[in-house]
Amino acid sequence: MIHTNHNFGALIGSRICHDLISPVGAISNGLELMGLAGTQSGPEMDLVANSAAHANARLRFFRVAFGLSSDAQNVTAHEIRDILGNIYNAKLACLWQIDEPLPRRLVQAAFLALLCGEQAAPYGGVMMVNNSDDALVITVTGERLSPNEDHWLWLTGAGPGDLDNLPAAQVQFALLPYLLAELGRNAAVSTEGPVTLRI
């Protein structure tokens, strides 16, 4: 008998991140030890070190966004800002304006929403996350915002077409509505002026 589990995708995400985080961390530690041993730094070493640090940060982010999570787990504002601070930079900044800890599943929804926000600001900008009236509000500002209207409509269930043909780079637009439904929340979207997503 074949058993189905709607959490298979999250389990796969958790397994991949779990298996990759150790070797990527080992690369960073190895580079640090080489520096302590007197190995001369240069552009090549800097490139490897920066790439390893970025890979480690992305894995931590993806572990929350795509991995298995539970409402029993909370994530502190300090941990969230630490993860986001290593992902977003001067070109595309992210300001987490919430100070209290949040359930991990809600943070997962926020991280998926930030991945949606990235798509709206290909030339950079600022993504801000606030808590307003028991909802998370993600606001994306920038000089040349270009949200794909079809993708953003999928978040509210009004998107055209079949999600089976969704490109891998846009998978967050398919995953977020399912997670919000499990959390008993809905998405409200505005793409006029600043892009706003309320979840």
mmCIF file of N, CA and C in Angstrom, residues 35 48 53 74 98-99 186 191:
data_model
loop_
_atom_site.group_PDB
_atom_site.id
_atom_site.type_symbol
_atom_site.label_atom_id
_atom_site.label_comp_id
_atom_site.label_asym_id
_atom_site.label_seq_id
_atom_site.Cartn_x
_atom_site.Cartn_y
_atom_site.Cartn_z
ATOM 1 N N GLY A 35 43.172 30.735 8.400
ATOM 2 C CA GLY A 35 43.553 32.105 8.713
ATOM 3 C C GLY A 35 44.354 32.180 9.998
ATOM 4 N N VAL A 48 35.879 32.358 -1.593
ATOM 5 C CA VAL A 48 35.437 31.094 -0.988
ATOM 6 C C VAL A 48 34.753 31.359 0.351
ATOM 7 N N ALA A 53 29.828 31.541 3.569
ATOM 8 C CA ALA A 53 28.973 32.255 4.525
ATOM 9 C C ALA A 53 27.577 32.468 3.948
ATOM 10 N N ASN A 74 8.945 28.176 18.972
ATOM 11 C CA ASN A 74 8.970 29.623 18.790
ATOM 12 C C ASN A 74 10.335 30.045 18.267
ATOM 13 N N ILE A 98 9.323 43.318 14.283
ATOM 14 C CA ILE A 98 8.575 42.634 15.338
ATOM 15 C C ILE A 98 9.554 42.166 16.408
ATOM 16 N N ASP A 99 9.299 42.521 17.655
ATOM 17 C CA ASP A 99 10.243 42.217 18.725
ATOM 18 C C ASP A 99 9.921 40.939 19.491
ATOM 19 N N ASN A 186 -5.717 34.210 5.837
ATOM 20 C CA ASN A 186 -5.869 34.511 4.424
ATOM 21 C C ASN A 186 -4.837 35.551 4.017
ATOM 22 N N THR A 191 -0.762 45.481 -5.135
ATOM 23 C CA THR A 191 0.432 45.701 -5.963
ATOM 24 C C THR A 191 0.441 47.097 -6.567
#
